[in-house]
Short mmCIF file of C-alpha atoms in Angstrom, two decimals:
data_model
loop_
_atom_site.label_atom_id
_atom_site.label_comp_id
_atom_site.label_asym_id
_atom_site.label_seq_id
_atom_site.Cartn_x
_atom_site.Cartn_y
_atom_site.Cartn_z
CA UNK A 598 119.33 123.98 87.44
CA UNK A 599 121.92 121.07 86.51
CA UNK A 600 120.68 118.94 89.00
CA UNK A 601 116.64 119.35 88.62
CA UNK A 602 117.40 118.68 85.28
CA UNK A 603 119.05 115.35 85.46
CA UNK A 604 116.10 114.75 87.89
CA UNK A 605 113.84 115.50 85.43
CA UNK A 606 115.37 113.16 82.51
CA UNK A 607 115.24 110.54 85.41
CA UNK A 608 111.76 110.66 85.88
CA UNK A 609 111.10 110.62 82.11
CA UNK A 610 113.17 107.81 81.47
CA UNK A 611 111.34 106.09 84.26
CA UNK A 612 107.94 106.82 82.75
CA UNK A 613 109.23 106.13 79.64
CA UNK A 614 110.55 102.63 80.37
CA UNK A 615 107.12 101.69 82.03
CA UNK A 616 105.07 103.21 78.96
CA UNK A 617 106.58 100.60 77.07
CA UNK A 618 106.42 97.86 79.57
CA UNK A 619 103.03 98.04 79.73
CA UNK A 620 102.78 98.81 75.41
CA UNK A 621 104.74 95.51 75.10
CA UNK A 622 102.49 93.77 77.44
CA UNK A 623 99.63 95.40 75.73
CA UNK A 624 100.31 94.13 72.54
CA UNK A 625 100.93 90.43 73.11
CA UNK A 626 97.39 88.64 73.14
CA UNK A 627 98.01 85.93 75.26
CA UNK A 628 98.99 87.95 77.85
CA UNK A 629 95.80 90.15 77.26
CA UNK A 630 93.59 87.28 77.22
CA UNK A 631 95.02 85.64 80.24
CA UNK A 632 94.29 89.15 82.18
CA UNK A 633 90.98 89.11 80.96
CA UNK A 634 90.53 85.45 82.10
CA UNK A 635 92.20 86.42 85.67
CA UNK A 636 89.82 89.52 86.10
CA UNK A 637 86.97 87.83 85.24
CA UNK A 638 87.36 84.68 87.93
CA UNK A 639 87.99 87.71 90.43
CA UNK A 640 84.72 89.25 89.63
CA UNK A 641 82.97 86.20 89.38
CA UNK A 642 84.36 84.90 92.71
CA UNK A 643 83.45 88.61 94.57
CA UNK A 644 79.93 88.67 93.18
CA UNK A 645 79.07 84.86 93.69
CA UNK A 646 76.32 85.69 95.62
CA UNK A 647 74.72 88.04 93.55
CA UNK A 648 75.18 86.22 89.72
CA UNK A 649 74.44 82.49 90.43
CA UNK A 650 70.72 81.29 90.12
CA UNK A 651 70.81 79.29 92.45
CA UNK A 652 73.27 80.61 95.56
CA UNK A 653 71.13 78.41 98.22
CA UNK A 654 72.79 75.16 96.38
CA UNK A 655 75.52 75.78 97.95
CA UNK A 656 74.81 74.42 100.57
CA UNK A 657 72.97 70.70 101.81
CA UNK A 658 70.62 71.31 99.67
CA UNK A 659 68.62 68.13 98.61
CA UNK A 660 66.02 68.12 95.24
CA UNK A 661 65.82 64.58 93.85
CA UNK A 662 63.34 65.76 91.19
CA UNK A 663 66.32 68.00 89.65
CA UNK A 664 68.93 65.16 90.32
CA UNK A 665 71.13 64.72 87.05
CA UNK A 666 69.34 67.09 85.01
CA UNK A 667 71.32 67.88 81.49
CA UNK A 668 72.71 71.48 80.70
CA UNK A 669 69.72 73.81 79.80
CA UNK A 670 68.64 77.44 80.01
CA UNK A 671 67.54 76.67 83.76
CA UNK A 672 70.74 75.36 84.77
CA UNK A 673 73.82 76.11 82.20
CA UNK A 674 75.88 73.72 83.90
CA UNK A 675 73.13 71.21 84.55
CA UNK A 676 72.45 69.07 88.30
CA UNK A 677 73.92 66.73 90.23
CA UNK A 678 73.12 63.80 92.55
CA UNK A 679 70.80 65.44 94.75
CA UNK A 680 69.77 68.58 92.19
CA UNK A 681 71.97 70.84 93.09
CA UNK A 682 72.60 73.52 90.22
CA UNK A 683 76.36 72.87 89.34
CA UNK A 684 76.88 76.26 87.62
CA UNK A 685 76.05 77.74 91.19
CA UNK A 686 78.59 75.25 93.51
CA UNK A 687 81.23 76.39 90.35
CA UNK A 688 80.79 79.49 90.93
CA UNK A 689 81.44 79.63 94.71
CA UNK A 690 84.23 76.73 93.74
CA UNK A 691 85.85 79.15 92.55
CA UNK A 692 85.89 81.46 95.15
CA UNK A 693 87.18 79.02 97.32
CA UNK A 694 90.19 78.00 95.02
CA UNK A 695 90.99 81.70 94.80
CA UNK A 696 91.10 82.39 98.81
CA UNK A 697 93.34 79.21 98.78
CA UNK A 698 95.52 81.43 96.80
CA UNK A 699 95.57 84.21 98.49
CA UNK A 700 96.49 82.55 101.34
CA UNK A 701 99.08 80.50 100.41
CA UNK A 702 100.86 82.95 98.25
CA UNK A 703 100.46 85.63 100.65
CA UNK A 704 102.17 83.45 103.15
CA UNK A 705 104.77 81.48 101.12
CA UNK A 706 106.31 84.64 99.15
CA UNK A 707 106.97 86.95 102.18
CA UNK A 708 108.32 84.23 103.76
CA UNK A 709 110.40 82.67 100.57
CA UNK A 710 111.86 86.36 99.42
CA UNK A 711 113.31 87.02 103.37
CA UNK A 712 114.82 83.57 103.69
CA UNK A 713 116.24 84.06 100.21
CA UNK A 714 117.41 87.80 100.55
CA UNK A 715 118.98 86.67 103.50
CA UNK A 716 120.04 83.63 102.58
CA UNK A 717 122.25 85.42 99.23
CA UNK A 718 123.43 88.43 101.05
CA UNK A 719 124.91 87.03 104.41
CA UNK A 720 126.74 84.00 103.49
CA UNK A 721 128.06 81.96 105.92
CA UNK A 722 125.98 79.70 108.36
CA UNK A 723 123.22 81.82 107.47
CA UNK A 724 123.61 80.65 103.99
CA UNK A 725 124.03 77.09 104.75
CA UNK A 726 121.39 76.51 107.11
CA UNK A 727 118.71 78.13 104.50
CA UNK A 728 119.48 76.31 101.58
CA UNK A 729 119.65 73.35 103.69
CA UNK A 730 116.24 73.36 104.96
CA UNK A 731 115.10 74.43 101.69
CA UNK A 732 116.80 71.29 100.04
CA UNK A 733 115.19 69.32 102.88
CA UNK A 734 111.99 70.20 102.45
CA UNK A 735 112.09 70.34 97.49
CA UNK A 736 113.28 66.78 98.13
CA UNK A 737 110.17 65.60 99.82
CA UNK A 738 107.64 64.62 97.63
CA UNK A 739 105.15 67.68 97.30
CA UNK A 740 101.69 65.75 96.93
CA UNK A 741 102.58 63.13 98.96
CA UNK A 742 104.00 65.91 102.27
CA UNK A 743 100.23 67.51 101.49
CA UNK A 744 98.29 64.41 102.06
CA UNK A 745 100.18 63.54 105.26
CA UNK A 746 99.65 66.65 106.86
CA UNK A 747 96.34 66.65 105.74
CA UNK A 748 95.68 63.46 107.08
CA UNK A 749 96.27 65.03 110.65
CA UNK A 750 94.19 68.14 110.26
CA UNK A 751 90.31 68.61 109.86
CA UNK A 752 89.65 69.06 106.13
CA UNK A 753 89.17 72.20 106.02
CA UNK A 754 89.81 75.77 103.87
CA UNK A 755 92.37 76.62 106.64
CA UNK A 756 94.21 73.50 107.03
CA UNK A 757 94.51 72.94 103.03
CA UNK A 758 96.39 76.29 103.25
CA UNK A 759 98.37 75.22 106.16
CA UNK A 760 99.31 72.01 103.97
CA UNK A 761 100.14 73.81 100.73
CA UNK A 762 102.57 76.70 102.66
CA UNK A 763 104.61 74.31 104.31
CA UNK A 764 105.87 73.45 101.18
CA UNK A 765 105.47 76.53 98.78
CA UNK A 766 107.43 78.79 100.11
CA UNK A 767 110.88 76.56 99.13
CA UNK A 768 110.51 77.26 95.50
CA UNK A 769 110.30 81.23 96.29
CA UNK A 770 113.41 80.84 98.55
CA UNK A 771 115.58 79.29 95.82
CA UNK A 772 114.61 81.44 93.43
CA UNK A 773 115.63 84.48 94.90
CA UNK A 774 118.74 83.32 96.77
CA UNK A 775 119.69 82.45 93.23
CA UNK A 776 119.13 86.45 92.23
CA UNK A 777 120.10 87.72 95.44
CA UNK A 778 123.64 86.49 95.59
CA UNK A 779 124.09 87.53 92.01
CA UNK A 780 123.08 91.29 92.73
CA UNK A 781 125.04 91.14 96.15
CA UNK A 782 128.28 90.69 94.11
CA UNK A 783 127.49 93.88 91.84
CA UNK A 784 129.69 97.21 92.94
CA UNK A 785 126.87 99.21 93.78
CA UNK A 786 125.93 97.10 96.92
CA UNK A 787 130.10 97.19 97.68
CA UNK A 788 129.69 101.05 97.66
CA UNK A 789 126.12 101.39 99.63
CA UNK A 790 128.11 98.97 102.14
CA UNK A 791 131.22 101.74 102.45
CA UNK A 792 128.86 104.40 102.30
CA UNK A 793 127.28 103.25 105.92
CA UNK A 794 123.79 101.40 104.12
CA UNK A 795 122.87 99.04 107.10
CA UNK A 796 122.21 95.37 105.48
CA UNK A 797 118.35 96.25 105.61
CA UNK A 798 118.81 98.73 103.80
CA UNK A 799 120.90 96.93 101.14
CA UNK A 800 118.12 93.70 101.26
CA UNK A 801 114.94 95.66 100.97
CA UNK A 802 115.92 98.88 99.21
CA UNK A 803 118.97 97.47 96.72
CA UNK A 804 118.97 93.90 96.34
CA UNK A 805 114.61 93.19 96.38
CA UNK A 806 114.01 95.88 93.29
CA UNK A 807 115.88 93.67 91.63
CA UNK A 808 114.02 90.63 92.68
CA UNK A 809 110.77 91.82 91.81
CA UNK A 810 110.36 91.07 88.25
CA UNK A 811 110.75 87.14 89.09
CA UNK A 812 109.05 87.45 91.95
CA UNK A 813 105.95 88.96 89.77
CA UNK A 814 106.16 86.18 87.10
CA UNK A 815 106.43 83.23 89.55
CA UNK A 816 103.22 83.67 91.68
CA UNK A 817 101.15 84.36 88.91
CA UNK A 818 102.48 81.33 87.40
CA UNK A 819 102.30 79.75 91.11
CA UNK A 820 98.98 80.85 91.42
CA UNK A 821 97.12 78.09 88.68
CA UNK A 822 99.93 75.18 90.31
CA UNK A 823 97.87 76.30 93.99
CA UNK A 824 94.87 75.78 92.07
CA UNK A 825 95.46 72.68 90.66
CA UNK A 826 97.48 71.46 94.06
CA UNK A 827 93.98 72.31 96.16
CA UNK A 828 91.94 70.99 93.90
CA UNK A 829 93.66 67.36 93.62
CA UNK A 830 93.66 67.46 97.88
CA UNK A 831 89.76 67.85 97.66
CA UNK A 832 89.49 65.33 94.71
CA UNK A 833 91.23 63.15 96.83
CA UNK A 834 89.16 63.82 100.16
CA UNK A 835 91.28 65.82 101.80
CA UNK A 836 90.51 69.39 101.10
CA UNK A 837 87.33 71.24 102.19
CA UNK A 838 84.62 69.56 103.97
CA UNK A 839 81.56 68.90 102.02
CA UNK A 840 78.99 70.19 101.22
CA UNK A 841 80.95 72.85 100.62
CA UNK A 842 81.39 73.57 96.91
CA UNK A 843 85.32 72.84 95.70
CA UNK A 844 85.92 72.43 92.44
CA UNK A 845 87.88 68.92 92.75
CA UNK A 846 85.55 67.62 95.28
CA UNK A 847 82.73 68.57 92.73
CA UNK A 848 84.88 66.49 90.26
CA UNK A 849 85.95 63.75 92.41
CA UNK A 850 81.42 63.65 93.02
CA UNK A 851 80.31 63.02 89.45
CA UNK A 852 83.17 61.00 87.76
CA UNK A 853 81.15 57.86 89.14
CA UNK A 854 78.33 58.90 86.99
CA UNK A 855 80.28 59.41 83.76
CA UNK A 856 79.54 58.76 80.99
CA UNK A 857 75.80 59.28 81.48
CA UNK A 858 76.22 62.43 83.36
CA UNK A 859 79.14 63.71 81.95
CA UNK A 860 78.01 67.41 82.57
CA UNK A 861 79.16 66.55 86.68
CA UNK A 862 82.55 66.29 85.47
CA UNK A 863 83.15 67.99 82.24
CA UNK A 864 81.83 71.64 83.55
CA UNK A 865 83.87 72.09 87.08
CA UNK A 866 86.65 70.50 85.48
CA UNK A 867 86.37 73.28 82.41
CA UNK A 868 86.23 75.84 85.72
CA UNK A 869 89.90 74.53 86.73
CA UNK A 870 90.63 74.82 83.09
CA UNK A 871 89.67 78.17 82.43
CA UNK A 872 91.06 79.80 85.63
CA UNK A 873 94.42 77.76 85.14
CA UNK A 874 94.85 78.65 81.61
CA UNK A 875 94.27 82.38 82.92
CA UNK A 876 97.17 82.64 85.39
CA UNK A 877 99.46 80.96 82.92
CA UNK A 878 98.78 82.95 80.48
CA UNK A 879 99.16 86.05 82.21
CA UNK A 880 102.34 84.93 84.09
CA UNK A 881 103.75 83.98 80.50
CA UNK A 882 102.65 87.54 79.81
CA UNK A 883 104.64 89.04 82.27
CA UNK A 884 107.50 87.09 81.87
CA UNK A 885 107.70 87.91 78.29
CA UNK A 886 107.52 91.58 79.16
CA UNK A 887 109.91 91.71 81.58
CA UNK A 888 112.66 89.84 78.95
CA UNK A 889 111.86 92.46 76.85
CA UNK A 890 112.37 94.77 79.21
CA UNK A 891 116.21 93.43 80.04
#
């Protein structure tokens, strides 16, 4: 009875402790706001097809009697050079920007957390030849690394991710060798170790609990730097291939027509914006929660 009783208490202290995780989170409005930003771009992004006015603008579409039209009830985000509705492009924009995420974070933080975990538990050569390569690699230049290995790939979706991983998954790395070592000092991993734990069992069951609270606040915060990082390759002319709608490329498009058609610039570039502001929001969220939390 002892012992389904401590049980018990366990599992109400757990439920406890995430009750008011989630009431802290809850009552902290940037946090709230930046979920409701993130959800919305999500929905947005899934439904693309089925919400824009104009969906068939997205791709070489040509209309020079719509070219440069203003912001009206027709088009909310007005035309561009060859009367394409903007709001439309935005909207799938957006989609793109949000695969790129998806497949750069999903790539770079599997890969980051191992190398770390490993990295802080073993020691040794192991150690050294981690943290080596990942001081290697944060002392190149990130934009400038991007561009070159852009520059020998097709501009495409695909190769933008390729570009972006090679150099995101360094930041994840040193961030959790820096937790990893910490926790592998602690007397509970000394004791699983005597016990007969084998060292995945240690990494993945001991050490990465206690990795994932950083782990949760750094790609949502990574998540708007992606954004921003793809969108200055295709401002540049080095992300996805037109006429595929990007939201830098859409930029990069209509800044030679500013001031007069300010509406080519102003509205993808309040896309970025919004989205951006989102993830940082919510990743400030999160991080606030989990301090509280500790």
């Amino acid at each position: 009875m002892s012992e389904v009783k401590m049980a018990l208490d366990g599992d109400n202290k757990d439920l406890s402790a995430s009750y008011m995780m989630w009431y802290r989170f809850s009552r902290n409005p940037a946090a709230v706001i930046g979920t409701l930003i993130v959800l919305s771009a999500v929905i947005f992004a899934i439904l693309a097809p089925y919400i824009t006015p104009k969906p068939e603008d997205v791709g070489a579409v040509v209309n020079f009697r719509a070219r440069h039209l203003p912001p009206d009830a027709a088009h909310w985000f007005g035309t561009d050079k060859v009367g394409r509705d903007i709001f439309s492009r935005a909207v799938f924009g957006l989609r793109i920007s949000l695969l790129l995420v998806i497949g750069v974070l999903g790539i770079s933080v599997p890969i980051g957390t191992v190398l770390g975990l490993a990295a802080g538990y073993f020691g040794g050569w192991t150690e050294r030849i981690i943290t080596g390569l990942t001081n290697v690699m944060l002392a190149m230049p990130p934009l400038v690394m991007a561009l070159a290995v852009s520059n020998l790939l097709e501009p495409t979706l695909m190769n933008a991710m390729i570009a972006i991983t090679l150099l995101w998954w360094t930041w994840h790395a040193r961030l959790i060798y820096a937790v990893s070592k910490s926790v592998a000092s602690e007397d509970y991993i000394e004791a699983a170790r005597i016990a007969g734990a084998g060292p995945m069992h240690i990494l993945f069951r001991e050490i990465l609990p206690n990795c994932v609270s950083v782990i949760s606040v750094k790609t949502t915060l990574d998540a708007a730097f992606v954004i921003l990082f793809g969108a200055t390759l295709s401002f540049l002319g080095f992300g996805v291939k037109p006429p595929t709608p990007d939201l830098g490329s859409m930029v990069a498009d209509g800044r030679q027509f500013m001031p007069d058609f300010w509406w080519e610039v102003l509205c993808p570039g309040a896309v970025i914006l919004y989205v951006t502001l989102g993830f940082n929001l919510l990743g400030d969220g999160l991080r606030d929660m989990f301090d509280m939390e500790g």
